[in-house]
Tab-separated table of C-alpha atoms in Angstrom:
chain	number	residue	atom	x	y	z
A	1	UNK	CA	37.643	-38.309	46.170
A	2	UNK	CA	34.330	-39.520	45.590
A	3	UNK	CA	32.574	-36.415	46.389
A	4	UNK	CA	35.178	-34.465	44.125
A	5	UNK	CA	34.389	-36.826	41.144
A	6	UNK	CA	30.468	-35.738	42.049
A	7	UNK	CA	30.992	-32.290	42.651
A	8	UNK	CA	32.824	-31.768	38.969
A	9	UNK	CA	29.856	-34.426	37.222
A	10	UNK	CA	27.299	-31.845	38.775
A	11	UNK	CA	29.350	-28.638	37.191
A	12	UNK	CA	29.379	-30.365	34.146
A	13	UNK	CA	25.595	-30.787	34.154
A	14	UNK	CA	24.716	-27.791	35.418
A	15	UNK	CA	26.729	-26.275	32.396
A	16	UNK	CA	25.468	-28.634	29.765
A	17	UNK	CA	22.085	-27.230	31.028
A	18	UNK	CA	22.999	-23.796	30.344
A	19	UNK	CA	24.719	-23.647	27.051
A	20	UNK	CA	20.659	-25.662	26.098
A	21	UNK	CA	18.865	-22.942	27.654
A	22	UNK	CA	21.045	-20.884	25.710
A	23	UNK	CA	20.658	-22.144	23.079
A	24	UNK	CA	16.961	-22.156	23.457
A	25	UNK	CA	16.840	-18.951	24.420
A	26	UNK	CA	18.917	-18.096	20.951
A	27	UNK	CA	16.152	-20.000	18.881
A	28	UNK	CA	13.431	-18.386	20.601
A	29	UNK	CA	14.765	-14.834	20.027
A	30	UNK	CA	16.211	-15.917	16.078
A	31	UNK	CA	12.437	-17.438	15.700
A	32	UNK	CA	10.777	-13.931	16.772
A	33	UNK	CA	13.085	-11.589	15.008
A	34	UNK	CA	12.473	-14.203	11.406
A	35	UNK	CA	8.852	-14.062	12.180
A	36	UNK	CA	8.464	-10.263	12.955
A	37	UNK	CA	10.668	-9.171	9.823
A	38	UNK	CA	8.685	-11.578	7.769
A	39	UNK	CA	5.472	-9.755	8.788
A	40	UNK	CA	6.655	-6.463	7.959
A	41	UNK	CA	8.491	-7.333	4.580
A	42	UNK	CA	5.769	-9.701	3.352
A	43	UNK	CA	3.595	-6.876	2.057
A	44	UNK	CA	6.135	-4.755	0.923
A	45	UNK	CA	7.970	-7.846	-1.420
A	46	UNK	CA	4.710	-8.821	-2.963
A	47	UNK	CA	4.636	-4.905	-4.040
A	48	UNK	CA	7.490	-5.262	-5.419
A	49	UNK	CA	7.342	-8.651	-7.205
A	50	UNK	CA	4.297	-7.723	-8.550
A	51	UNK	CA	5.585	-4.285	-9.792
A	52	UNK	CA	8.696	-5.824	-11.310
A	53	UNK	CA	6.202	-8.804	-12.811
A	54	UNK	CA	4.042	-6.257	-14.210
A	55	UNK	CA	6.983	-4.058	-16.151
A	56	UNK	CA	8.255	-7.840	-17.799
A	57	UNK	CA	4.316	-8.646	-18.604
A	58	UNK	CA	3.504	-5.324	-20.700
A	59	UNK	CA	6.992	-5.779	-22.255
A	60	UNK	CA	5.695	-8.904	-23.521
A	61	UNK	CA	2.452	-7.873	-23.849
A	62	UNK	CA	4.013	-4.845	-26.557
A	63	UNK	CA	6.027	-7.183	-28.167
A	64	UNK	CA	3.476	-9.580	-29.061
A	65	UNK	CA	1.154	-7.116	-30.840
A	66	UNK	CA	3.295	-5.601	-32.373
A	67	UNK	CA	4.949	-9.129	-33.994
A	68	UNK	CA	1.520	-9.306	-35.400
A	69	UNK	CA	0.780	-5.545	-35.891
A	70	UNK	CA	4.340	-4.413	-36.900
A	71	UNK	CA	3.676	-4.274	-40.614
A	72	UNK	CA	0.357	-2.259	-40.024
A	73	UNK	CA	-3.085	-3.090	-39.975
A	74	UNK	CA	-5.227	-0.623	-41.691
A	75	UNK	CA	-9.045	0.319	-39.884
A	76	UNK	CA	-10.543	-0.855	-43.728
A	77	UNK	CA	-8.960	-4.532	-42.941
A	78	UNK	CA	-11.575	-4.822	-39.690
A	79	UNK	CA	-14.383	-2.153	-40.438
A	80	UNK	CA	-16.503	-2.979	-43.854
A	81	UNK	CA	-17.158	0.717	-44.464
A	82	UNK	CA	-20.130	1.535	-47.275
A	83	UNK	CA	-20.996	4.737	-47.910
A	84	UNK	CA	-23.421	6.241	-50.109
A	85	UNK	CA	-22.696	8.494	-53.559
A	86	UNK	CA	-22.475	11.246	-51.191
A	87	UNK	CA	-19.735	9.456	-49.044
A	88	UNK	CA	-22.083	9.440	-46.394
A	89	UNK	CA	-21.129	6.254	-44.328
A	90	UNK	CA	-24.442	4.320	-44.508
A	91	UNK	CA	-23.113	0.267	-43.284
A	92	UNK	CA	-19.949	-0.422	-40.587
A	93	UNK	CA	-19.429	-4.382	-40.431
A	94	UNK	CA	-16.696	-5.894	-38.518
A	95	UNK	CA	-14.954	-8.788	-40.550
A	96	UNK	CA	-15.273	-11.447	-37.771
A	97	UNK	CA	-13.034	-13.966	-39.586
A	98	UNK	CA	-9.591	-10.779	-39.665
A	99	UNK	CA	-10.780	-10.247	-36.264
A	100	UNK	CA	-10.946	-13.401	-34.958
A	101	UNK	CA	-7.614	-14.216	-36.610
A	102	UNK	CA	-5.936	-11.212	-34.873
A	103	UNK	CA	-6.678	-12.081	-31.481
A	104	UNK	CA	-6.186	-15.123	-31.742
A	105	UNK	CA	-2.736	-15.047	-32.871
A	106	UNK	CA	-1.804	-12.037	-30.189
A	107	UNK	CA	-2.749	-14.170	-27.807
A	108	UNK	CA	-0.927	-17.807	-29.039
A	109	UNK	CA	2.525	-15.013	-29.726
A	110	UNK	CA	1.852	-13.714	-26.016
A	111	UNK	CA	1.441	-16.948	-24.757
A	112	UNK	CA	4.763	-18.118	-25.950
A	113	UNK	CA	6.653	-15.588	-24.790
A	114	UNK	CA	5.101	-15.436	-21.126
A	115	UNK	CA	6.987	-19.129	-21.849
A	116	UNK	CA	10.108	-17.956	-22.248
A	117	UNK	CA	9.567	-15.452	-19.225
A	118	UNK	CA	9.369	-18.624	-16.920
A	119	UNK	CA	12.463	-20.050	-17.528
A	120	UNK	CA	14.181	-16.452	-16.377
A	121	UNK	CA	14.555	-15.678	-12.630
A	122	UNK	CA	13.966	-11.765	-11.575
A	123	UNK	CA	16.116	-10.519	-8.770
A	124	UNK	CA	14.871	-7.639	-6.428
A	125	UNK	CA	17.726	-6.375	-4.083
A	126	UNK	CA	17.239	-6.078	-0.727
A	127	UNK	CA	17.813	-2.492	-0.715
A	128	UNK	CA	14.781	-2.053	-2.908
A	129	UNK	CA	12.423	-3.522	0.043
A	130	UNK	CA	13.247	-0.343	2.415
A	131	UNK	CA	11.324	2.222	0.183
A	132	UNK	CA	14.739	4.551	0.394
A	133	UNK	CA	15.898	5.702	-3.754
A	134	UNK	CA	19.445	5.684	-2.252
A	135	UNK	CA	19.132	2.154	-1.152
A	136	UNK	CA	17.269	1.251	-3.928
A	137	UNK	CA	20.416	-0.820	-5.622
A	138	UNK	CA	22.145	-2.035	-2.505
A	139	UNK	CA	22.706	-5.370	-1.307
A	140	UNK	CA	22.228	-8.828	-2.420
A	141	UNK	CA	19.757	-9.861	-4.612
A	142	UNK	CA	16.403	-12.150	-3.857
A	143	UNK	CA	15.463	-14.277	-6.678
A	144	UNK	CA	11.909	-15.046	-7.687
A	145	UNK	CA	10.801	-16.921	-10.152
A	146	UNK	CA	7.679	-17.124	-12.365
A	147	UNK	CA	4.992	-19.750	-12.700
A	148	UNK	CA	3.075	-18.959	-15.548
A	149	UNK	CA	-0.737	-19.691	-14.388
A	150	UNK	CA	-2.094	-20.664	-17.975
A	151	UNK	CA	-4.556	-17.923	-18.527
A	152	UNK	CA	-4.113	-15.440	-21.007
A	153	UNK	CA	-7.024	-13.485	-21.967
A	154	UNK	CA	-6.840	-11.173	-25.389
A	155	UNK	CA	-10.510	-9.650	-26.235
A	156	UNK	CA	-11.041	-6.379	-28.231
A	157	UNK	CA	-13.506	-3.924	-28.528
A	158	UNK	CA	-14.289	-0.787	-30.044
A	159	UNK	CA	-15.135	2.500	-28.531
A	160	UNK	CA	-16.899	6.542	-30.213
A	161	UNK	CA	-16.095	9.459	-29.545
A	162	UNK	CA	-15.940	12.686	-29.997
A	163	UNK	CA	-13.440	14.020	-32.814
A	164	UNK	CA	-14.792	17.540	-33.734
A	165	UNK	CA	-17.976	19.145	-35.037
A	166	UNK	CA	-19.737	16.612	-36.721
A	167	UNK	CA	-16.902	13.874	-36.667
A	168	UNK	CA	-16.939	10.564	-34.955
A	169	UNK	CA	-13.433	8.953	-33.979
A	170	UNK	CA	-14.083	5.073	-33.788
A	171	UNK	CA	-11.281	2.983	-32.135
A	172	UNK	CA	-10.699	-0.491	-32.102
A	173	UNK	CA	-9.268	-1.726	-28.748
A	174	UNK	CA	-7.431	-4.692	-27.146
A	175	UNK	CA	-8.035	-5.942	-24.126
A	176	UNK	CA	-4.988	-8.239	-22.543
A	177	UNK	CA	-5.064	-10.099	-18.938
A	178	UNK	CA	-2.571	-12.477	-17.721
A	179	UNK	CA	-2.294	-14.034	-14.904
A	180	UNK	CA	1.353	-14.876	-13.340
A	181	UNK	CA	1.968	-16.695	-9.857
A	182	UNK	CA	5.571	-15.634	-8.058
A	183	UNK	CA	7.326	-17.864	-6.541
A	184	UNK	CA	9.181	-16.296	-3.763
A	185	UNK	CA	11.646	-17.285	-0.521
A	186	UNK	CA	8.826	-18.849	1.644
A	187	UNK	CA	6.214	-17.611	-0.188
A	188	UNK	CA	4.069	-17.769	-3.418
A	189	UNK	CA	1.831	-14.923	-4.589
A	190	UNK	CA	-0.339	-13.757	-7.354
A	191	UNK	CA	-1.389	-11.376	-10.027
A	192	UNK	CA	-2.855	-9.956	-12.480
A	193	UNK	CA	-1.821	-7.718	-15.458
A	194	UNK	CA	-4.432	-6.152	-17.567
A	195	UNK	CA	-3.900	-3.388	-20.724
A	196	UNK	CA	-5.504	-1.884	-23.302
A	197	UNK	CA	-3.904	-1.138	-26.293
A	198	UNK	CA	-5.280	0.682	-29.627
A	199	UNK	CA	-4.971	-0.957	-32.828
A	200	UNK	CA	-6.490	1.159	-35.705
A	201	UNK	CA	-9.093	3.871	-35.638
A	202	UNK	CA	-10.857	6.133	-38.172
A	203	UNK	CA	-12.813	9.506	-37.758
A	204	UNK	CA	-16.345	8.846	-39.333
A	205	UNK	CA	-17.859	12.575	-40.602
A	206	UNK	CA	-21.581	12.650	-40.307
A	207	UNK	CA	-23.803	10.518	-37.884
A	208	UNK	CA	-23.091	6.800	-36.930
A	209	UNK	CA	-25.571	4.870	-39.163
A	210	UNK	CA	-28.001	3.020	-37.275
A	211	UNK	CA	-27.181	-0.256	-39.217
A	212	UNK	CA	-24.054	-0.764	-37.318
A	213	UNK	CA	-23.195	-4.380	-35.581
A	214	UNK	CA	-20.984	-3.890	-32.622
A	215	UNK	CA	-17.639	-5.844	-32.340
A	216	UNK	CA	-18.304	-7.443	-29.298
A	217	UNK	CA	-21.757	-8.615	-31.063
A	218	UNK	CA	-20.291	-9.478	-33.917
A	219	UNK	CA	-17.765	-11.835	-31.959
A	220	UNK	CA	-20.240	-12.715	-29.477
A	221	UNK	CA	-20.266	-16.332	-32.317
A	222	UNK	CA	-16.748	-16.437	-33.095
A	223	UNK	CA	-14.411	-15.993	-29.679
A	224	UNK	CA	-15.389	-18.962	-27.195
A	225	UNK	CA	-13.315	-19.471	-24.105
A	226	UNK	CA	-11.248	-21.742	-25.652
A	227	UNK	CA	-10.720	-19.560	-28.589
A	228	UNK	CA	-9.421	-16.047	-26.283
A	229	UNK	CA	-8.299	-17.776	-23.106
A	230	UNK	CA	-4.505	-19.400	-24.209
């Protein structure tokens, strides 16, 4: 009897002992396959949370300028233009104080609204991750959200060139970066978005004249880092 009770304790062991090593064995192999898919997907979500970051960004980024731009801004507003009885342009000034005014209020609309971006989750479905258009829909969703990093950049410039014979086009330019952190299932990445967007131009006829200050001279007084960096 006693060896009986023994015999059945050992079974009992012996298959305690192997429902742990399967078990182990299960954890092992779960463990592998999570870390294996994870290296392969990685790269391929960050493409994608960056791509679907970067459409909401420029939305914003559009938005923004043209809140402030909407009701037009014409090139005389920016550009102190004299010209002499001929109509020869002879003096191009920048107004810092319109300019400075402009950015900064692109930037202090943008900022608010990469606010409001924050507090909204973007979902990617999983389908999306296999690089197949058929799949590109299919199956549940991953949710990221955004941390907005605090840095938004709005600078402009202007640029000349080439309109015709004897005709100067001279655009005014802004430049926008923001950067956005993503805060994904295991993992948080980064980016950056950067645009450039016209504002006004004019076509000058004749030659530049020499007394012309640059914008980004002009502003090199007026836009700090505290003034263009929201």
């Amino acid at each position: 009897m006693v060896d009986l009770v023994g015999k059945r304790g050992a079974a009992r062991r012996r298959r305690r002992l192997r429902w742990r090593l399967y078990l182990l064995t299960f954890l092992a192999l779960s463990i592998g396959v999570f870390t294996v898919l994870d290296a392969a997907l990685k790269p391929i979500l960050e493409q994608v949370a960056a791509q679907q970051v970067h459409l909401a960004v420029v939305r914003l980024i559009n938005e923004a300028v043209y809140d402030q731009l909407g009701n037009g801004v014409a090139y005389q507003q920016l550009i102190n233009v004299s010209t002499d009885t001929e109509g020869r342009v002879t003096l191009m000034q920048p107004d810092t104080v319109k300019i400075t005014r402009l950015v900064t209020s692109i930037a202090r609309d943008l900022e608010e609204k990469l606010g409001g971006l924050s507090r909204e989750d973007i979902k990617v479905p999983l389908g999306l991750l296999t690089g197949n258009a058929l799949l590109a829909d299919k199956g549940p969703n991953l949710t990221m959200a955004l941390l907005p990093l605090g840095s938004v950049s709005v600078n402009i410039h202007d640029e000349f060139s080439a309109a015709g014979i004897n005709q100067t086009r001279h655009s005014i330019m802004l430049d926008i970066v923001v950067d956005m952190g993503i805060l994904m299932p295991f993992q948080t990445t980064f980016t950056q978005i950067s645009d450039t967007l016209p504002i006004v131009e004019s076509v000058i006829v004749g030659p530049i004249p020499e007394t012309y200050l640059s914008i980004d001279s002009a502003l090199a007084g007026w836009l700090s880092p505290g003034t263009n960096q929201k």
